Tab-separated table of C-alpha atoms and ligand atoms in Angstrom:
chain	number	residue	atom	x	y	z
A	1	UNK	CA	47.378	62.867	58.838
A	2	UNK	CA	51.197	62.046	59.122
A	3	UNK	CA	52.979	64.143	62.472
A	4	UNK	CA	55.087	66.231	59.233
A	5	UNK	CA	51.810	67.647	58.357
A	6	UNK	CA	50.296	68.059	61.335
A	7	UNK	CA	53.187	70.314	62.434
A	8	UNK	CA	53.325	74.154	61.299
A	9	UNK	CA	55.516	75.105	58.909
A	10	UNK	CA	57.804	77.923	60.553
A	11	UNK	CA	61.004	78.583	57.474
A	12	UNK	CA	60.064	77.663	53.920
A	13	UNK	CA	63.025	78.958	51.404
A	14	UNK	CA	61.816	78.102	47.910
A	15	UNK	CA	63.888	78.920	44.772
A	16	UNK	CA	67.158	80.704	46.707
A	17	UNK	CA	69.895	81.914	44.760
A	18	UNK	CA	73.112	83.298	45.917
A	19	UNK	CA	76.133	84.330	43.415
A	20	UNK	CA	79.593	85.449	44.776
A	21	UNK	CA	80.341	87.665	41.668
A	22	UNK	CA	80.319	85.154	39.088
A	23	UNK	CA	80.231	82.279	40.624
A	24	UNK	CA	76.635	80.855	41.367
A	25	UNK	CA	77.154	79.398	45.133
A	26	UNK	CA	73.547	78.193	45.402
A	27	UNK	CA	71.224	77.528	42.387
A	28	UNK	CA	68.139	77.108	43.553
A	29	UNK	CA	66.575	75.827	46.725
A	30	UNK	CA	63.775	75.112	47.847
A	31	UNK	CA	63.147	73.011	51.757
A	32	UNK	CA	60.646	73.867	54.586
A	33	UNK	CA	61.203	73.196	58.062
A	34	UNK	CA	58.443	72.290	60.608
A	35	UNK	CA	57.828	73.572	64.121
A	36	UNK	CA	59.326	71.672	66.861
A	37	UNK	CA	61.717	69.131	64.199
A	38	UNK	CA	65.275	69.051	64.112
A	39	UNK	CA	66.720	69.268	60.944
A	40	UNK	CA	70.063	68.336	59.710
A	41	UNK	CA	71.718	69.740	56.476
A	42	UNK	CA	74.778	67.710	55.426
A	43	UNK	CA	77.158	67.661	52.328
A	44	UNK	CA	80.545	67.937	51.248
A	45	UNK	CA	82.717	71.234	52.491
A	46	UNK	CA	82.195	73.820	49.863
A	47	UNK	CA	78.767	72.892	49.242
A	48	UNK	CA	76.965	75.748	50.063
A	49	UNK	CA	75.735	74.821	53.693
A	50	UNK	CA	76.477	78.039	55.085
A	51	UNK	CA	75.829	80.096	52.385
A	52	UNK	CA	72.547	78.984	52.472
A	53	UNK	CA	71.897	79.304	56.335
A	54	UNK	CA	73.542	82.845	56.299
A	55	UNK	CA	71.191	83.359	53.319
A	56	UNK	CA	68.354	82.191	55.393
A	57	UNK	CA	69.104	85.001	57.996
A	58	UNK	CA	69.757	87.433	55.921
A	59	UNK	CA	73.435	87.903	57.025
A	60	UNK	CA	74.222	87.343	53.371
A	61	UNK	CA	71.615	89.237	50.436
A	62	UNK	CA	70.129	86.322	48.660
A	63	UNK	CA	70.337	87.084	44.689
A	64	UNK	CA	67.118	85.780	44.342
A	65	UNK	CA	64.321	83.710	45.859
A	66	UNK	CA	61.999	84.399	48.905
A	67	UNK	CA	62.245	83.154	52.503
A	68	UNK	CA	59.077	83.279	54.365
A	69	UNK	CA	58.606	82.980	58.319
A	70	UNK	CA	55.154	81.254	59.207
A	71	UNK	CA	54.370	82.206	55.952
A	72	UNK	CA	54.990	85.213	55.189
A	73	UNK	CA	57.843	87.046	53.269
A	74	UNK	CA	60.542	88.148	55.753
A	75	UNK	CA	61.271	91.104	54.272
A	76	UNK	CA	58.079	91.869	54.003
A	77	UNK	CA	56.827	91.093	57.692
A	78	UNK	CA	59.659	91.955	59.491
A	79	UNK	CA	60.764	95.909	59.708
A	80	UNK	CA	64.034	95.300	61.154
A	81	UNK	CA	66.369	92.150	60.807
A	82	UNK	CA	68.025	92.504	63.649
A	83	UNK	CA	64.027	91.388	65.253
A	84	UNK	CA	63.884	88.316	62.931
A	85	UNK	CA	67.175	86.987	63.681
A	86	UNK	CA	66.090	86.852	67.162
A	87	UNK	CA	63.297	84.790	66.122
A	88	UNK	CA	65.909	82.856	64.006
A	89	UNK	CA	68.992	82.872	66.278
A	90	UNK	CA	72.505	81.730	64.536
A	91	UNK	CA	75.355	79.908	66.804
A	92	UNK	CA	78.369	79.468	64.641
A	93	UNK	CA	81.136	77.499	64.543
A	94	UNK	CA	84.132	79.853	66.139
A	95	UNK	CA	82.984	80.831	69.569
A	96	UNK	CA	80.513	83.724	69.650
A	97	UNK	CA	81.545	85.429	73.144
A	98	UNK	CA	82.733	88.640	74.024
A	99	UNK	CA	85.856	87.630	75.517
A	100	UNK	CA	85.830	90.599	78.167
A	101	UNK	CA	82.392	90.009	79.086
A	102	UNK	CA	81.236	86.999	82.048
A	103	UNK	CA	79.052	84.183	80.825
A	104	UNK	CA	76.117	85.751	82.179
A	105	UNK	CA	77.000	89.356	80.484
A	106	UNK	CA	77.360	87.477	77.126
A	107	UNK	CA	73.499	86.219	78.063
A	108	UNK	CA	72.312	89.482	78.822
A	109	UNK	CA	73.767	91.639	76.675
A	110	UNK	CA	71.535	91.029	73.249
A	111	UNK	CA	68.196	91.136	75.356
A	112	UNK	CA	68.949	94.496	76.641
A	113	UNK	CA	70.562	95.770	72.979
A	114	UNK	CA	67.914	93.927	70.900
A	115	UNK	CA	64.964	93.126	72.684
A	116	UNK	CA	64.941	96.656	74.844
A	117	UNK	CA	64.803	93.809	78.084
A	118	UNK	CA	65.181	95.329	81.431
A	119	UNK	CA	68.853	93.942	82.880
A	120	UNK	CA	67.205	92.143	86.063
A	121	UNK	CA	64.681	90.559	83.773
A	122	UNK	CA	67.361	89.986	81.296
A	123	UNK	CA	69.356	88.038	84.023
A	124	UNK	CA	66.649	85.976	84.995
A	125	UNK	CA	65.930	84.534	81.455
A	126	UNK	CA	69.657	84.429	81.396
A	127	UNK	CA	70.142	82.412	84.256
A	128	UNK	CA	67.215	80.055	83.229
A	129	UNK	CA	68.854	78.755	79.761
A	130	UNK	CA	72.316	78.985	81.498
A	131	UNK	CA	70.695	76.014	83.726
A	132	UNK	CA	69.165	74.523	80.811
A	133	UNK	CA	72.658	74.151	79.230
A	134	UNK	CA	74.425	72.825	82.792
A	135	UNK	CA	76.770	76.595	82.676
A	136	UNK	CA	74.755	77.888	85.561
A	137	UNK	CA	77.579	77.691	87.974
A	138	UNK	CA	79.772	79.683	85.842
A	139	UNK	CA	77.944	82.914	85.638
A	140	UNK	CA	80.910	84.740	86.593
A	141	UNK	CA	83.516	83.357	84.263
A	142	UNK	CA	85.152	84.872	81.636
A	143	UNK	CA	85.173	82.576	78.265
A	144	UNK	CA	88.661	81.857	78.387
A	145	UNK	CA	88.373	79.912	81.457
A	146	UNK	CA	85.762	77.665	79.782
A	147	UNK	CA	86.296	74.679	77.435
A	148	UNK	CA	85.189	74.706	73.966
A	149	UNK	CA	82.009	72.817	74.661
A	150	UNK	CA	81.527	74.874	77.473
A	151	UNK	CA	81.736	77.800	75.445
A	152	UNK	CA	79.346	76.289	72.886
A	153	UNK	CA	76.872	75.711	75.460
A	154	UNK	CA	77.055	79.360	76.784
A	155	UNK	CA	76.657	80.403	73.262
A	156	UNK	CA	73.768	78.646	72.781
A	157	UNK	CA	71.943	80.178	75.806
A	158	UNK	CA	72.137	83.260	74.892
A	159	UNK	CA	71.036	82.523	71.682
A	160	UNK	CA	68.269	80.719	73.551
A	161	UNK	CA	67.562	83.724	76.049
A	162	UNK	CA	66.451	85.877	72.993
A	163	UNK	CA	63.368	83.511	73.033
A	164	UNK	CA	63.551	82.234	69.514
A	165	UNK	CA	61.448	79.740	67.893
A	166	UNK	CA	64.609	78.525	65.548
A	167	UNK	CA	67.651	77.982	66.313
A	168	UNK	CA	70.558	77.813	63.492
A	169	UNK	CA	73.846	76.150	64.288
A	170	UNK	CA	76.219	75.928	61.720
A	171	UNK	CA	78.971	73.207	62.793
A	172	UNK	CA	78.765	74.223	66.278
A	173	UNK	CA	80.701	70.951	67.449
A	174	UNK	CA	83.087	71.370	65.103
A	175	UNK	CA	86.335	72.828	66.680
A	176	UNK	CA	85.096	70.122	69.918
A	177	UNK	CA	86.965	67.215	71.369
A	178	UNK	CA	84.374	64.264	71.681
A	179	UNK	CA	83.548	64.922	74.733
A	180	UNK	CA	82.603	68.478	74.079
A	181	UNK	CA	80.744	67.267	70.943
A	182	UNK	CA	78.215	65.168	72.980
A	183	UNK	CA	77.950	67.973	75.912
A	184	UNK	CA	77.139	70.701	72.644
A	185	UNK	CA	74.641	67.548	71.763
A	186	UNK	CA	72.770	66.613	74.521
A	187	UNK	CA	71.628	70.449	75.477
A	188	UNK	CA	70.744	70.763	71.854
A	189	UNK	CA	68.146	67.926	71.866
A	190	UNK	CA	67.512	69.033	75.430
A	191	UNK	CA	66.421	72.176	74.012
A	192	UNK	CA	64.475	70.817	71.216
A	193	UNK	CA	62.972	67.792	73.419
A	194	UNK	CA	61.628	70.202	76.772
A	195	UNK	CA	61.423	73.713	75.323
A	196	UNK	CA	59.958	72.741	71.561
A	197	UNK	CA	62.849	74.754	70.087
A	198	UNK	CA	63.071	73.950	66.194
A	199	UNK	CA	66.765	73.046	64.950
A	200	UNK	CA	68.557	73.607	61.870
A	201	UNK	CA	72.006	71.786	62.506
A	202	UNK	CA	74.887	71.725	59.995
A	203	UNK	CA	77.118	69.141	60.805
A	204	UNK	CA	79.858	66.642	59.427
A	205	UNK	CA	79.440	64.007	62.426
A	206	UNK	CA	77.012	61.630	60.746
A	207	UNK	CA	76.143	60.410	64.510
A	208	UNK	CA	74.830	63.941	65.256
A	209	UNK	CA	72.202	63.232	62.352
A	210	UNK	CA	70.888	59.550	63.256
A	211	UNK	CA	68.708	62.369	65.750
A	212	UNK	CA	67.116	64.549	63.322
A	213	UNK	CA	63.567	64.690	61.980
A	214	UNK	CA	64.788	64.903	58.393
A	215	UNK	CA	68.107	65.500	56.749
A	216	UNK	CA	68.655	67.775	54.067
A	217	UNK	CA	72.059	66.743	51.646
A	218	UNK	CA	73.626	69.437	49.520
A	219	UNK	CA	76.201	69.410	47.036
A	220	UNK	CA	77.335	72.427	44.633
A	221	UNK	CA	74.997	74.213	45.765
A	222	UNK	CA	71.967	72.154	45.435
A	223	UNK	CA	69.831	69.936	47.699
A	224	UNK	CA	70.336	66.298	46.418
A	225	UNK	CA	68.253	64.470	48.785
A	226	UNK	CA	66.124	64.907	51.448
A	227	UNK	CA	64.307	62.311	53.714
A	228	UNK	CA	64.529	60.702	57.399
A	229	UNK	CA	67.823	59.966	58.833
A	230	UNK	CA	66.970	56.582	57.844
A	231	UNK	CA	66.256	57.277	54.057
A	232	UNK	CA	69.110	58.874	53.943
A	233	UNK	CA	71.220	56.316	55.288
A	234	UNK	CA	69.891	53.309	53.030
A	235	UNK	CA	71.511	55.168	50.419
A	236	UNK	CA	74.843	54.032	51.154
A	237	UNK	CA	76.452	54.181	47.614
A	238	UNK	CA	74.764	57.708	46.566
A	239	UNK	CA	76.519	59.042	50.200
A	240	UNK	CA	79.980	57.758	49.244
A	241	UNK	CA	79.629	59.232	45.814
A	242	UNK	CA	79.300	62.684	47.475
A	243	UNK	CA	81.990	61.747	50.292
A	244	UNK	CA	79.948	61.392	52.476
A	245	UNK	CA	80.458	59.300	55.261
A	246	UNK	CA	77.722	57.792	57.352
A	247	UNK	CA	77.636	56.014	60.760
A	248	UNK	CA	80.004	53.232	61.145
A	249	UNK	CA	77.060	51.056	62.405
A	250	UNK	CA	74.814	52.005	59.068
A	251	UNK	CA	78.361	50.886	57.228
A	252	UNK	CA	78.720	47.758	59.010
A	253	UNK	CA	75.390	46.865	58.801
A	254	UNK	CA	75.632	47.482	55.202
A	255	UNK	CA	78.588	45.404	54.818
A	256	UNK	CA	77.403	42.445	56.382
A	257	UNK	CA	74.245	42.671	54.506
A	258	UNK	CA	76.204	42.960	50.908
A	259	UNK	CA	77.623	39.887	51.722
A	260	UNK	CA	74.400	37.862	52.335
A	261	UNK	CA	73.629	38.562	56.027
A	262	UNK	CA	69.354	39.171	56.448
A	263	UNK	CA	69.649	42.756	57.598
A	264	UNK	CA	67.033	45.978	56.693
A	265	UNK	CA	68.288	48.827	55.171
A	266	UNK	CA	69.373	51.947	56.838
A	267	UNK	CA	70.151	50.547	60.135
A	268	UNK	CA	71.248	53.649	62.074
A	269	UNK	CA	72.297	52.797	65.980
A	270	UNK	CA	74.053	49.608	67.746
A	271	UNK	CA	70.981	48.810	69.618
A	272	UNK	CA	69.404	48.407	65.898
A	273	UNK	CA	71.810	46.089	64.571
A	274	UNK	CA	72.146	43.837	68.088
A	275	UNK	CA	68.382	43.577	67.924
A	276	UNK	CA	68.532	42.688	63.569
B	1	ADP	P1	80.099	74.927	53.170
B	1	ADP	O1	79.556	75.623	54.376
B	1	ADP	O2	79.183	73.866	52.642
B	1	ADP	O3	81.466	74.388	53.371
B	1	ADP	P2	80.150	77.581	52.027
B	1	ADP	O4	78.729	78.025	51.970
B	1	ADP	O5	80.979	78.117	53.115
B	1	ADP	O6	80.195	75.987	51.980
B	1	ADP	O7	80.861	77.957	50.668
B	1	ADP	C1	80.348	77.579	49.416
B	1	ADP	C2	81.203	78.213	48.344
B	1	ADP	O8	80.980	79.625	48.356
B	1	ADP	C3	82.688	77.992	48.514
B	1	ADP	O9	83.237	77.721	47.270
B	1	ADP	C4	83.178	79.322	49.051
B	1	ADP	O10	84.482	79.568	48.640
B	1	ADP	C5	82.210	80.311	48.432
B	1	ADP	N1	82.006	81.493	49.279
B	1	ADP	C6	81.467	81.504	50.531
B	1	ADP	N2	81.395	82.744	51.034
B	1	ADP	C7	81.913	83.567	50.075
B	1	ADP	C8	82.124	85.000	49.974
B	1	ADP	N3	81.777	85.828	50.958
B	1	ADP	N4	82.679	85.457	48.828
B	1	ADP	C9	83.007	84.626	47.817
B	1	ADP	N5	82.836	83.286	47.848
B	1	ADP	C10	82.304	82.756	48.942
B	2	MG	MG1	80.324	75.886	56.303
């Protein structure tokens, strides 16, 4: 038994729809996503990347298809929403903080609305994913004394301190300075790595996706491929017909091997090549 089957499925979205009036923004998709994996859905802007992750929450009214949740119909097995989308949390691209609330508010706030926590219990989970994500010491401040990445990291714990078994982040490093980017990065995996906390990342930085379990590719509102980072990446010409870009390494690599130098396919990190 491979580890993908081994694992349980948790999302499976098969045949989604989703028309904006007249225009048919997604036309049919079907993708499952495993317990504990990161996954990685690329493509060209105005794809339908979002679309279909707001879809997948039910933030946006798919026109037709059926998401389940460990395999069953969401709106079927969930009476309220706002309950699965704690199961299924969302961290999007623009900051989401109340600006007048302190970090630690912004943690706390959702499990007392939502989840009915008490606030001292509340601010314990709080506090324990604030620590997680390295914002522990600023418990106090307000987000616009925090950098971006700082914010992002914030966001992402109280995401996290709603206990969910997905999380959704939809270009999250986005608006980030490089730095910011990697910080955003490394308490993602972190999360995924120590707390088994299944990702769906949307992202542009092909770096971000050399991590991922598998990589899903749309364009106009289909997937195109799916596959391991490194599947992905062997397909050098089929990414630069969609604009694509992929890792400068996997392009070099590629290079050099077009022009006669004995290298595999899909080479995805310096180490790789340096060892080819
Ligand atoms: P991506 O995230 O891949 O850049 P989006 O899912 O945001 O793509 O958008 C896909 C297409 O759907 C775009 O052409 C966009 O203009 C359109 N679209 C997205 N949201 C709406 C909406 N609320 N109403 C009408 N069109 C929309
Ligand atoms: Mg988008």
């Amino acid at each position: 038994m491979t580890a993908e089957q081994s694992k349980e499925l948790l999302l499976s979205v098969q045949g989604l729809k989703k028309n904006f009036g007249e225009r048919e923004i997604l036309k049919g998709i079907d993708f499952d996503v495993h317990k504990g994996d990161v996954v990685c859905v690329i493509g060209p802007s105005g794809s339908g990347k979002s679309t279909l992750i707001r879809c997948v929450n039910y933030l946006e009214q798919p026109t037709d298809g059926v998401i389940s949740y460990r395999g069953e119909n969401v709106l079927e097995c969930f009476k309220n929403l706002p309950l699965y989308r704690t199961k299924v949390g969302m961290v999007f691209q623009q900051f989401n903080l109340f600006n007048n609330m302190t970090v630690l508010e912004n943690c706390v706030v959702g499990q007392v609305k939502v989840l009915g926590k008490k606030s001292e219990e509340a601010k314990a989970i709080a506090m324990k994913y604030l620590e997680h994500v390295g914002m522990a010491s600023y418990i106090n401040a307000k987000p616009h004394q925090l950098s971006g990445g700082q914010k992002q990291r914030v966001a992402i714990a109280g995401v996290m301190a709603m206990q969910p078994e997905c999380i959704v982040l939809d270009e999250p490093t986005a608006m980030l300075d490089p730095n910011g980017r990697k910080e955003v990065l490394r308490a993602v995996r972190k999360l995924n790595e120590e707390k088994g906390v299944t990702v769906i990342l949307i992202t542009h930085y092909m770096e971000e996706v050399v991590f991922a379990d598998r990589v899903f590719v749309m364009d106009n509102g289909k997937l195109v491929m799916q596959g391991t980072p490194r599947e992905i990446f062997s397909e050098v010409e089929k990414l630069k017909e969609l604009r694509l870009d992929v890792p400068q390494v996997t392009l070099l690599a590629y290079e050099l091997r077009k022009n006669g130098v004995d290298l595999p396919e899909g080479i995805l990190t310096i180490e790789e090549l340096v060892n080819a």
